[in-house]
Coordinates of C-alpha atoms in Angstrom, one line a residue:
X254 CA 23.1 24.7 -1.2
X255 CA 23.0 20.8 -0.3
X256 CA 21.2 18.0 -0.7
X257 CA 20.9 15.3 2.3
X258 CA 20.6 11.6 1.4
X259 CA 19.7 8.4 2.7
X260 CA 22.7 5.7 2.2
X261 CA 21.2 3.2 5.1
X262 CA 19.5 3.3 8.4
X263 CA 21.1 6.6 10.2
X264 CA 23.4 7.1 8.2
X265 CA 22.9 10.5 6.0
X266 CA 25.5 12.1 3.1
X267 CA 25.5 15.2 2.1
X268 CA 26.0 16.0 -1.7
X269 CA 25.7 19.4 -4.0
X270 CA 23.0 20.6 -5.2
X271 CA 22.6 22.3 -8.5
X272 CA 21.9 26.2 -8.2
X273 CA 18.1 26.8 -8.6
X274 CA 16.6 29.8 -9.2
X275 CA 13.8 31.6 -7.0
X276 CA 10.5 30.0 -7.7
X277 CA 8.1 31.9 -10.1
X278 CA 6.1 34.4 -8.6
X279 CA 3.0 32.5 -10.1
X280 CA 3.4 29.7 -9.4
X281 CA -0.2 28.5 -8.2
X282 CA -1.2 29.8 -11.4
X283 CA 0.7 27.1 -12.9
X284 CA -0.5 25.1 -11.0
X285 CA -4.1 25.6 -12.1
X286 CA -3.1 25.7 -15.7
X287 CA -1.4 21.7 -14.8
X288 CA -3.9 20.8 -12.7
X289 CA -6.5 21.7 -15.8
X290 CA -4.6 19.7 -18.4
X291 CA -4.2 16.6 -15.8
X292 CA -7.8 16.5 -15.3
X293 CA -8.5 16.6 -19.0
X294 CA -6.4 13.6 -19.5
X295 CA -7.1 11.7 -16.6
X296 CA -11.1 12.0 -17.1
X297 CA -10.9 11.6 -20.9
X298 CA -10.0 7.5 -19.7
X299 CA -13.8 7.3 -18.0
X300 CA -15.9 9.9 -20.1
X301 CA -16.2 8.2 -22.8
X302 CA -17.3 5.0 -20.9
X303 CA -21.1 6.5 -20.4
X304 CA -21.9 8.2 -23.9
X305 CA -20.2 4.2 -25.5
X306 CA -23.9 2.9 -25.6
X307 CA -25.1 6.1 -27.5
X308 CA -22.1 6.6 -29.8
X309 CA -22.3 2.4 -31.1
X310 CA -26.4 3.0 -31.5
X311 CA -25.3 6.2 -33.9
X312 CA -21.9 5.2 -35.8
X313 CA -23.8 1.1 -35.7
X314 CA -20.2 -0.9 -34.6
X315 CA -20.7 -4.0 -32.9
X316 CA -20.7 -5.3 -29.1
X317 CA -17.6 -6.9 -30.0
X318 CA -15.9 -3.7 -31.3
X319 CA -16.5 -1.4 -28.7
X320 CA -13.9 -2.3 -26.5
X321 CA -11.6 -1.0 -28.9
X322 CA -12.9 2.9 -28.4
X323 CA -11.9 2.4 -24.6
X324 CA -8.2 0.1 -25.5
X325 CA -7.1 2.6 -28.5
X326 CA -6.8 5.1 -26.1
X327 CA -5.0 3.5 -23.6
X328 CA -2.6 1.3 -26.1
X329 CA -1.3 4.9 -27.4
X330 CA -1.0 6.4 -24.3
X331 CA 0.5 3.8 -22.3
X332 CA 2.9 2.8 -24.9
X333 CA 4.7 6.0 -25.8
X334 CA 4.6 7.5 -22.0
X335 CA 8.3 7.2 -21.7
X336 CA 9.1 8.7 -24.9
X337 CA 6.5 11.3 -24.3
X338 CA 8.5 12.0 -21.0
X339 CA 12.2 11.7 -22.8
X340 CA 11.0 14.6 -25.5
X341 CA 9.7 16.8 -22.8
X342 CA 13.7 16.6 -21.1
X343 CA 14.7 17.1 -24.2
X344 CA 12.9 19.2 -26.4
X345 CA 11.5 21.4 -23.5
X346 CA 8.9 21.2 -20.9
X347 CA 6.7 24.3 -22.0
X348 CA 7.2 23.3 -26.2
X349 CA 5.9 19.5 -25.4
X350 CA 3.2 20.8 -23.0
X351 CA 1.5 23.1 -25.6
X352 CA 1.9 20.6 -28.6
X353 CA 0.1 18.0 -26.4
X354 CA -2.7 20.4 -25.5
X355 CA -3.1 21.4 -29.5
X356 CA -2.8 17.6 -30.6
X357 CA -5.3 16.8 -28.0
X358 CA -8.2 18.7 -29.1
X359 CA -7.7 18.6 -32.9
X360 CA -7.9 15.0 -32.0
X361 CA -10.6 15.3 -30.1
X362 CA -12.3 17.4 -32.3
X363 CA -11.7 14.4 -34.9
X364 CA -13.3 12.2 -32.2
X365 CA -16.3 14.5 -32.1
X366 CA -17.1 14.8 -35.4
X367 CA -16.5 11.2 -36.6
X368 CA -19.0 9.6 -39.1
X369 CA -17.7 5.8 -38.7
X370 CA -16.3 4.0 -36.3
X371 CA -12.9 3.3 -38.0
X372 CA -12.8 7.8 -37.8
X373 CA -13.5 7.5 -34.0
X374 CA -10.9 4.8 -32.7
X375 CA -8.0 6.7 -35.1
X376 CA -9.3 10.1 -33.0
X377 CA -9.0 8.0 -29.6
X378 CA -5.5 6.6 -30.7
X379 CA -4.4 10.1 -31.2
X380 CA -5.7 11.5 -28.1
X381 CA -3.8 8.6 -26.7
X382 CA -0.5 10.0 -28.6
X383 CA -0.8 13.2 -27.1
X384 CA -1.8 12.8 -23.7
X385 CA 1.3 10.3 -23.7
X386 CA 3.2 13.9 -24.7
X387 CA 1.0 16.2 -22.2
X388 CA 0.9 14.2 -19.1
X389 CA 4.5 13.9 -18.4
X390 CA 5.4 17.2 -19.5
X391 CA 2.9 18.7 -17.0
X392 CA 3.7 16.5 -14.2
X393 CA 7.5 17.7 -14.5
X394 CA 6.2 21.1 -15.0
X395 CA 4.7 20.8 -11.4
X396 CA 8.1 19.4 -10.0
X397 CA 10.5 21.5 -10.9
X398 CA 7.9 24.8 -10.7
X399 CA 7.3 23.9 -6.7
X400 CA 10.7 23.3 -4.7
X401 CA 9.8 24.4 -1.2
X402 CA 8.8 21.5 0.5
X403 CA 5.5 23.1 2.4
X404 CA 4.5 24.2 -1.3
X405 CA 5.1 21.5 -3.1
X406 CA 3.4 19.5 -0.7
X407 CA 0.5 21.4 -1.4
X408 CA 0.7 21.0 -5.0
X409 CA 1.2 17.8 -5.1
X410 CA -2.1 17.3 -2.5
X411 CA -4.2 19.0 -5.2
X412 CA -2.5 17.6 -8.1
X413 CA -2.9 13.8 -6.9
X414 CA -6.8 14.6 -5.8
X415 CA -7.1 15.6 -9.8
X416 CA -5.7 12.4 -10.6
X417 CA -7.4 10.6 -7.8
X418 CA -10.9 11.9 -8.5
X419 CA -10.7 12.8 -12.2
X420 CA -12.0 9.4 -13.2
X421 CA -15.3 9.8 -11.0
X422 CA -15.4 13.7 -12.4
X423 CA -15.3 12.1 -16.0
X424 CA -18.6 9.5 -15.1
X425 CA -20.5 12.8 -13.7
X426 CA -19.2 15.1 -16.6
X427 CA -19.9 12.1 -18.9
X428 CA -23.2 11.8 -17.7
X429 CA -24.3 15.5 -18.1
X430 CA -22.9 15.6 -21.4
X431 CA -24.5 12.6 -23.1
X432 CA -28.1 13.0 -21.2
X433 CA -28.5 16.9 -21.9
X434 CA -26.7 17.3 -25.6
X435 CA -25.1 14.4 -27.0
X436 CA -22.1 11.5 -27.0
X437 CA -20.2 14.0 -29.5
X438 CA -20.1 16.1 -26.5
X439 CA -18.0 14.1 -24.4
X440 CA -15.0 14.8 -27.0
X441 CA -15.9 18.3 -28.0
X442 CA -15.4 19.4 -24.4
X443 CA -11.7 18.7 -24.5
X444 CA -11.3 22.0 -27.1
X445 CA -12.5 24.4 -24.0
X446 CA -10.1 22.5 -21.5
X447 CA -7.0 22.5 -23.7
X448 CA -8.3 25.9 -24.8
X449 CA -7.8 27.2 -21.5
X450 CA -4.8 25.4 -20.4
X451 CA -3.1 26.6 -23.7
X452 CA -3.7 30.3 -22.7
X453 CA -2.6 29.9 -19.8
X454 CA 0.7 27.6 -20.4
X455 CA 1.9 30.4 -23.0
X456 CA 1.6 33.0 -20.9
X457 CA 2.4 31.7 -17.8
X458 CA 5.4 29.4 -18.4
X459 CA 8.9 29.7 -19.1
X460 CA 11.1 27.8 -21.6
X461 CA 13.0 25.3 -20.1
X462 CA 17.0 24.0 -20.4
X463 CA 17.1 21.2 -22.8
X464 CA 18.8 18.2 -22.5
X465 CA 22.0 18.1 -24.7
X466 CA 21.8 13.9 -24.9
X467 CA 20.7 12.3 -28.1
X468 CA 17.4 10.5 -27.8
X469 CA 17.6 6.3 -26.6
X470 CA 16.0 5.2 -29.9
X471 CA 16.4 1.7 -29.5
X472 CA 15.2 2.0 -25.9
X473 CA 12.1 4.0 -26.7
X474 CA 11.0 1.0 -29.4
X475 CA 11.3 -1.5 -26.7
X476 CA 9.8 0.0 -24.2
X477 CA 7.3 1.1 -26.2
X478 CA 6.6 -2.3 -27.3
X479 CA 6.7 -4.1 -24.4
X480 CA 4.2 -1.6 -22.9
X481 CA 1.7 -1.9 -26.1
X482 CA 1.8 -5.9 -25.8
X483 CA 1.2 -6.0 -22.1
X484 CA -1.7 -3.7 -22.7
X485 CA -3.0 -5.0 -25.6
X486 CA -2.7 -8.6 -24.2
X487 CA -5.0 -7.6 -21.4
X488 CA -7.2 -5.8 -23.1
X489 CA -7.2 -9.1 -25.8
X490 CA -8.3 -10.7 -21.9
X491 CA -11.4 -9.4 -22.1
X492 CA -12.8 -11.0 -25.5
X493 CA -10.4 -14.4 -25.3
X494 CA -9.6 -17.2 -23.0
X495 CA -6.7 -16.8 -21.0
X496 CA -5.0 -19.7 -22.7
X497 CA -5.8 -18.1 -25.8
X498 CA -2.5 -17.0 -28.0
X499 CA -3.9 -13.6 -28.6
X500 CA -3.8 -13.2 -24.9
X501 CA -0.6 -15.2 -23.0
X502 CA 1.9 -14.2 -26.6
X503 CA 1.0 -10.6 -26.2
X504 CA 1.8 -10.9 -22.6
X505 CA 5.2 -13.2 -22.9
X506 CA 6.2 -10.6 -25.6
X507 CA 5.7 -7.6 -23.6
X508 CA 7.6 -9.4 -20.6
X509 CA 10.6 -10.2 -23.0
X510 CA 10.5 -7.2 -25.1
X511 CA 10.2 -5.1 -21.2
X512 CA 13.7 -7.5 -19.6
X513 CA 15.3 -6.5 -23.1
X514 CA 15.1 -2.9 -22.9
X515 CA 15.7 -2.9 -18.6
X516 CA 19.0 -4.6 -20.2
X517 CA 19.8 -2.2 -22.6
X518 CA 19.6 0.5 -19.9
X519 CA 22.3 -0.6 -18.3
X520 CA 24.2 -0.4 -21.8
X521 CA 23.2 2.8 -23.4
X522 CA 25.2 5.8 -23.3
X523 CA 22.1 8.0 -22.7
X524 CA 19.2 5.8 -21.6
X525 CA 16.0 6.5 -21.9
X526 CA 15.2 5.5 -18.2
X527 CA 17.9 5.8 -16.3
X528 CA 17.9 2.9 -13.4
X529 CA 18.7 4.6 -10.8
X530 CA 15.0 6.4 -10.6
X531 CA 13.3 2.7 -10.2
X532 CA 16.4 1.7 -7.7
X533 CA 15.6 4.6 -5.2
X534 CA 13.4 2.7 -2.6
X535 CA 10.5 5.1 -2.1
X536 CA 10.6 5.9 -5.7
X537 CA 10.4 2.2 -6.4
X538 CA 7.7 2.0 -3.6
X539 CA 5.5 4.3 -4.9
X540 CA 5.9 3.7 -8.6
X541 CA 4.3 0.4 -7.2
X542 CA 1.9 2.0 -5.0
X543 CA 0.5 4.0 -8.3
X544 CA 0.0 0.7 -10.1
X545 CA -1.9 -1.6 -8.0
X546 CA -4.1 1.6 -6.7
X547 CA -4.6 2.1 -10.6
X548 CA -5.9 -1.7 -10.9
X549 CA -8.0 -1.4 -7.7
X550 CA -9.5 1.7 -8.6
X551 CA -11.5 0.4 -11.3
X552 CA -13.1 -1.7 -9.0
X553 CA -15.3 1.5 -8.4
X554 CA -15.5 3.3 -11.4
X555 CA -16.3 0.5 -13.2
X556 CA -18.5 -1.9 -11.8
X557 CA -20.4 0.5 -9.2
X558 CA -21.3 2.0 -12.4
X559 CA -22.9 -0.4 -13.9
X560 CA -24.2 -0.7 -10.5
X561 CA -26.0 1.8 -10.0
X562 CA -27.1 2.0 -13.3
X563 CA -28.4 -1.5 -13.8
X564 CA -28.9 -2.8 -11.1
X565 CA -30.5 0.6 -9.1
X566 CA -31.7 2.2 -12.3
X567 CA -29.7 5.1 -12.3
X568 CA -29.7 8.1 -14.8
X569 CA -26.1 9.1 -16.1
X570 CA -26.5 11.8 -14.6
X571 CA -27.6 10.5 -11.0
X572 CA -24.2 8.2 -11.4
X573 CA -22.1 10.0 -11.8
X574 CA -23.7 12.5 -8.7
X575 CA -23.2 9.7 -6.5
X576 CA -19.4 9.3 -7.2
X577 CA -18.9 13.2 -5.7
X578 CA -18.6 12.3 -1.6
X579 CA -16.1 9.5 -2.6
X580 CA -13.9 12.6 -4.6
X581 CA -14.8 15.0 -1.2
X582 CA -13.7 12.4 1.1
X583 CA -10.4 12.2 -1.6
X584 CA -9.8 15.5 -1.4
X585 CA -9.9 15.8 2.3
X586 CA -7.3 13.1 3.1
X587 CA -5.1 13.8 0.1
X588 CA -4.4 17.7 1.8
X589 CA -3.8 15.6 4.9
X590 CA -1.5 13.4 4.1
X591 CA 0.6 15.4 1.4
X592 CA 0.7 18.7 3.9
X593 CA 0.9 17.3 7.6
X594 CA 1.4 13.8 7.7
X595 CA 3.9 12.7 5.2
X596 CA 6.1 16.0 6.5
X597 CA 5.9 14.6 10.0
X598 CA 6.4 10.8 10.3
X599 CA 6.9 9.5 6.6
X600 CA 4.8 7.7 4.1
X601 CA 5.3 3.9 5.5
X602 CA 2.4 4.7 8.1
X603 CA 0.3 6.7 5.6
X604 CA 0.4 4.5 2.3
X605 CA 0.0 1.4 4.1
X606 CA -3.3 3.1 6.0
X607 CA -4.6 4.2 2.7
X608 CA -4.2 1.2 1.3
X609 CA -6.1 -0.9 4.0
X610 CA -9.1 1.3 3.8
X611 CA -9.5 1.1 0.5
X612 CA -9.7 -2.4 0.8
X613 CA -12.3 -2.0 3.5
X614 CA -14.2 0.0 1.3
X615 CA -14.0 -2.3 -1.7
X616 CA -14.8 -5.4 0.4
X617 CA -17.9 -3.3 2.2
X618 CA -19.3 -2.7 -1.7
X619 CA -19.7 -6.9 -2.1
X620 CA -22.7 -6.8 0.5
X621 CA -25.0 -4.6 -2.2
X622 CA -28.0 -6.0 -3.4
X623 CA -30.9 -5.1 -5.5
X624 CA -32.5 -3.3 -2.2
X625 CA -29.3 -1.5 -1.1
X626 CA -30.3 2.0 -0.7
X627 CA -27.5 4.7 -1.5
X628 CA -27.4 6.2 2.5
X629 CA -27.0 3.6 4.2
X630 CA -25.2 1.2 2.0
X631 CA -23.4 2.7 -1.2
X632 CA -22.4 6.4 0.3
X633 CA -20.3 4.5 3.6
X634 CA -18.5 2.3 1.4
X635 CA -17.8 5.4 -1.5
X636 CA -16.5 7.7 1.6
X637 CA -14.2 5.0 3.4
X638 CA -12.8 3.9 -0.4
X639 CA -12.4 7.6 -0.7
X640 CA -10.8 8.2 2.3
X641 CA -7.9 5.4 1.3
X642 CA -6.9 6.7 -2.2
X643 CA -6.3 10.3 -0.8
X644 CA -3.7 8.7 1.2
X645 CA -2.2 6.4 -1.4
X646 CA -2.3 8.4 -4.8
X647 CA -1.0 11.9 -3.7
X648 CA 1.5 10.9 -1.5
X649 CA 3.0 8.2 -4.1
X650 CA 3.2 10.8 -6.5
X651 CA 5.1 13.0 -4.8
X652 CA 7.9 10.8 -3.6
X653 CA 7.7 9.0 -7.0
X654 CA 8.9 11.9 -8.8
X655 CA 11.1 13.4 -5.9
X656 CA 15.0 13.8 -5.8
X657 CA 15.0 13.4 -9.9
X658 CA 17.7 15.4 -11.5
X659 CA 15.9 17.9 -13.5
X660 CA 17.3 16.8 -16.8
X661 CA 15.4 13.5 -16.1
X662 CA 12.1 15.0 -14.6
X663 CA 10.2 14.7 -17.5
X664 CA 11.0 11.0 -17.8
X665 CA 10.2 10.0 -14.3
X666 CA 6.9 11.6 -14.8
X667 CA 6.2 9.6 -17.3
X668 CA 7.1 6.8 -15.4
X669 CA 4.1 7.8 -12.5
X670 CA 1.4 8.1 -15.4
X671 CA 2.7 4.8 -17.2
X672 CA 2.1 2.9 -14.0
X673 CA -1.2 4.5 -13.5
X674 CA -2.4 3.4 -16.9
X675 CA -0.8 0.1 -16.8
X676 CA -2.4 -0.6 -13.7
X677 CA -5.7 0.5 -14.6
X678 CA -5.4 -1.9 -18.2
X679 CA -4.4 -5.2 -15.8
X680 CA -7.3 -4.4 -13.6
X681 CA -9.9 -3.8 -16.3
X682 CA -9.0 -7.3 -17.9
X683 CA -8.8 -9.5 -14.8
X684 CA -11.6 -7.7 -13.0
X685 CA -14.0 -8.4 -16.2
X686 CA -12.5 -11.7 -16.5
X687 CA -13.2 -13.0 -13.3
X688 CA -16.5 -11.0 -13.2
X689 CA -18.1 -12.8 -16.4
X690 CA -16.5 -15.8 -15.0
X691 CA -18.7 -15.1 -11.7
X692 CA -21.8 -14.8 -13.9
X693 CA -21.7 -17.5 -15.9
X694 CA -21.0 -19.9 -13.0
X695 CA -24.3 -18.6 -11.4
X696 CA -26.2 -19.1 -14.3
X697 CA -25.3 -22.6 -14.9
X698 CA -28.3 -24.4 -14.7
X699 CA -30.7 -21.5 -14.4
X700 CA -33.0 -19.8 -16.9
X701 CA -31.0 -16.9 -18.3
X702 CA -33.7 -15.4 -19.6
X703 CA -35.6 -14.6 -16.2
X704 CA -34.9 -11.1 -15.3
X705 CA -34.2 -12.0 -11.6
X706 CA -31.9 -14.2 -12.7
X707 CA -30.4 -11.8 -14.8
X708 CA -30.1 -9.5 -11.7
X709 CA -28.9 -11.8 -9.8
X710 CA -26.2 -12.7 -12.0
X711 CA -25.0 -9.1 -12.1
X712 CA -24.6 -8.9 -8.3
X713 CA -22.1 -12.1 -8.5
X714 CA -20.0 -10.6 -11.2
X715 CA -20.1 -7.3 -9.0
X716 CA -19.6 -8.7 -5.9
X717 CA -16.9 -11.0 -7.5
X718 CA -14.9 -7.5 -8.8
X719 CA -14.6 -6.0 -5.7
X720 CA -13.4 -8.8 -4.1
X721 CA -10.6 -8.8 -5.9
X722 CA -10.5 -4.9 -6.3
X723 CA -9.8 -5.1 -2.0
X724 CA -7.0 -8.1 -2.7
X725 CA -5.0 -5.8 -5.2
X726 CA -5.6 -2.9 -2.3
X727 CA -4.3 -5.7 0.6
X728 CA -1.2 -6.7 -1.7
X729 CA -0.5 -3.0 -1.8
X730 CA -0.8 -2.5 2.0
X731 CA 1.2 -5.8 2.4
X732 CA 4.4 -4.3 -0.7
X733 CA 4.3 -0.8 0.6
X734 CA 4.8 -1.8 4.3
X735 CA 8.0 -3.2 3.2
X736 CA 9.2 -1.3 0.9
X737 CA 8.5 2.1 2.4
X738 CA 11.6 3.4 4.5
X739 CA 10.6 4.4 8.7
X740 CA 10.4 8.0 8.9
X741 CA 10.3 11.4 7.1
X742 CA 12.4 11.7 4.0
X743 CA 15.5 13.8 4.6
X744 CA 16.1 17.1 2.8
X745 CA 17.5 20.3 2.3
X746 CA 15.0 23.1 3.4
X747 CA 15.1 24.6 0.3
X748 CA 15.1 21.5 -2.2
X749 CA 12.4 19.2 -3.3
X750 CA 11.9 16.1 -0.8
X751 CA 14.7 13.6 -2.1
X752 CA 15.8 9.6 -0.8
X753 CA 18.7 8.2 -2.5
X754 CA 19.3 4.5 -2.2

């Protein structure tokens, strides 16, 4: 068997492939058991979000300390993604999948149960750990399970509409959850997800070669610190000035601490992240793509939430309802693009398109106002935002992960999910910053006290966020139009899709 590359415009080498064997029989069942765990971890980042008011009213922490419930989460997970992918290569796929699903929910289960709010961010800190273990390992599962290209476009169409939609499937879940039982709920339902992924992951998969390599200690620390400053400096964004030291040091650490380890990469005798999986061009493209879609994206989740819910006096419930046609309209274009049109004239059309209509959709939300009615203003702008992100996120995930020797799967998997988080980090901190900012300007002058200025003042901090939600969408359409390579990616029929630089 052979593998066809890409070395330049029209020019194509051809260059052995290892010996695979036949794919599993079930295969889609392993799908459904990954596609399980994914959504557990992807909604976990948003479920929380809706039961925060009732959880600080029981546990009685402070305005000022509930950010950190949200930020321990995502300072664990995207910190230790890389080494969570590096032990899957190495220690085995299926062993690092299953002790990510059991960490998961006896942290959860920690989470649930907590009497003080110290108790609950240590439980959201370890279901960061974990998920940092789990996610990788199950996207890698996915890529070396489907190698037919047809197949594993299809996988990857239903796997990226998971990760696409599994944020607005959190607010809904979240919703139900805290309105019908209570906020514990939103933590105790990880136990019958991992429950059931477990199950099926024992039975269903099969041990994996291990990497020989010794682990990139020194790598993993710097990585893993540069990624925890860079998060934790934004998320320090969100309670300080920008000029503050709390916020620009974190950030100028985890930009030095980030060059020193890209440097020691090209050093080590076993790296943690090999270069050459950023170097490929559509790799690199899409490793891009993920990130500012990840920042845009709470542009939706986020601020249409409190939206709807503030502004239009929505339930949890009712919220979280209204987020379904956006994850439909997902769904739809995410089959498209992953099954028929990245097959048939490349992703530099499709990302690009994506990209622009999710901008259109972001810049069609900044026209809501207090009488906005969900038909005729909300649903359009939902569908159209929608209809962009199932052309960016599963087609970007895909390619980001394709051509990757096996031994380094698990690592490049990481890689997609690290973007994803850091993106999502940045765009919380500069979409609140600039939304307070936008508030505070209005009410300059004004009675804050006046509920209609109040309102009012909500609508300019909204308006404000998805303003710049549709410029991080428009940068993307601009980057992935020029990075992207013209047509399909070349490949072997029977070998994963796969660009070499």
């Amino acid at each position: 068997m052979s593998q066809t590359s890409l070395d330049g415009p029209g020019t194509a080498t051809v260059s052995p492939l290892p010996s695979t064997s036949a794919p599993p029989h079930h295969r889609w069942w392993i799908l459904a058991v990954v596609g399980v765990a994914q959504l557990m971890v992807v909604l976990d980042a948003t479920i929380v979000n809706i039961a925060l008011p009732s959880a600080q009213k029981a546990l009685g922490f402070s305005d000022g300390d509930r950010q950190w419930v949200v930020t321990a989460y995502a300072l664990a997970f995207g910190s230790l993604l890389l080494l969570g992918g590096r032990i899957a290569d190495l220690f085995g796929r299926k062993m690092t999948f299953l002790v990510g699903l059991v960490g998961f929910a006896g942290a959860s289960a920690l989470g649930g149960a907590a009497n003080s709010f110290e108790v609950l961010v240590t439980a959201r800190a370890g279901q960061g750990l974990f998920g940092a273990l789990l996610a990788p390992a199950a996207l890698s599962l996915l890529t070396t399970t489907f190698t037919h290209p047809k197949e594993r476009a299809r996988a990857f169409s239903i796997y990226g509409a998971i990760a696409g939609a599994g944020g607005a499937v959190g607010l809904l879940l979240g919703g139900v959850l805290t309105e019908h039982l209570n906020w514990r709920w939103t933590l105790y339902v990880n136990l019958v997800f991992a429950a059931v992924a477990f199950v099926g992951g024992a039975l269903l998969l099969h041990r994996s070669a291990r990497d020989k390599t010794s682990l990139d200690i020194p790598g993993a620390v710097l990585v893993g610190g540069g990624l925890f400053s860079l998060v934790y400096g934004f998320s320090n964004a969100e309670t300080h000035d920008w000029d503050s030291s709390q916020t620009w040091g974190w950030l100028v650490a985890g930009v030095v601490l980030l060059a020193a380890f890209t440097r020691w990469q090209t050093k080590s005798s076993h790296p943690l992240l090999p270069l050459h999986v950023l170097l490929d061009r559509n790799r690199g493209a899409s490793f891009v793509a993920v990130l500012i879609s990840g920042a845009g994206m709470f542009g939706v989740f986020l601020f249409l939430t409190y939206y709807l819910q503030q502004s239009l006096g929505y339930t949890p419930v009712e919220t979280g309802l209204a987020f379904l046609p956006m994850v439909g309209s997902l769904m739809i274009t995410s089959a498209l693009a992953t099954s028929v049109l990245l097959p048939r004239i490349g992703p530099k059309p499709v990302v690009p398109l994506g990209m622009g209509l999710a901008a259109a959709g972001m810049a069609w939300m900044t026209a809501l106002d207090l009488n906005s009615s969900y038909a005729t203003d909300v649903l359009p702008a939902l569908v159209v935002a929608g209809l962009g992100l199932g052309l960016v996120m599963p087609p970007a995930m895909a390619l980001a992960t394709a051509g990757v020797d096996a031994e380094h799967a698990g690592v490049a998997s990481a890689t997609v999910n690290a973007m994803q988080q850091v993106g999502g980090s940045i765009g919380t901190a500069l979409l609140n910053t600039l939304a307070t900012g936008a508030a505070t300007d209005y009410l300059a002058g004004k009675n804050p006290r006046d509920p209609a200025v109040q309102a009012q003042a909500g609508l300019e901090a909204y308006s404000t966020a998805y303003w710049w939600s549709a410029v991080f969408f428009t940068v993307g359409l601009a980057i992935s139009l020029v990075l992207y390579r013209r047509g399909v990616p070349e490949q072997d029929p029977g070998a994963a899709p796969v660009i070499h630089m």
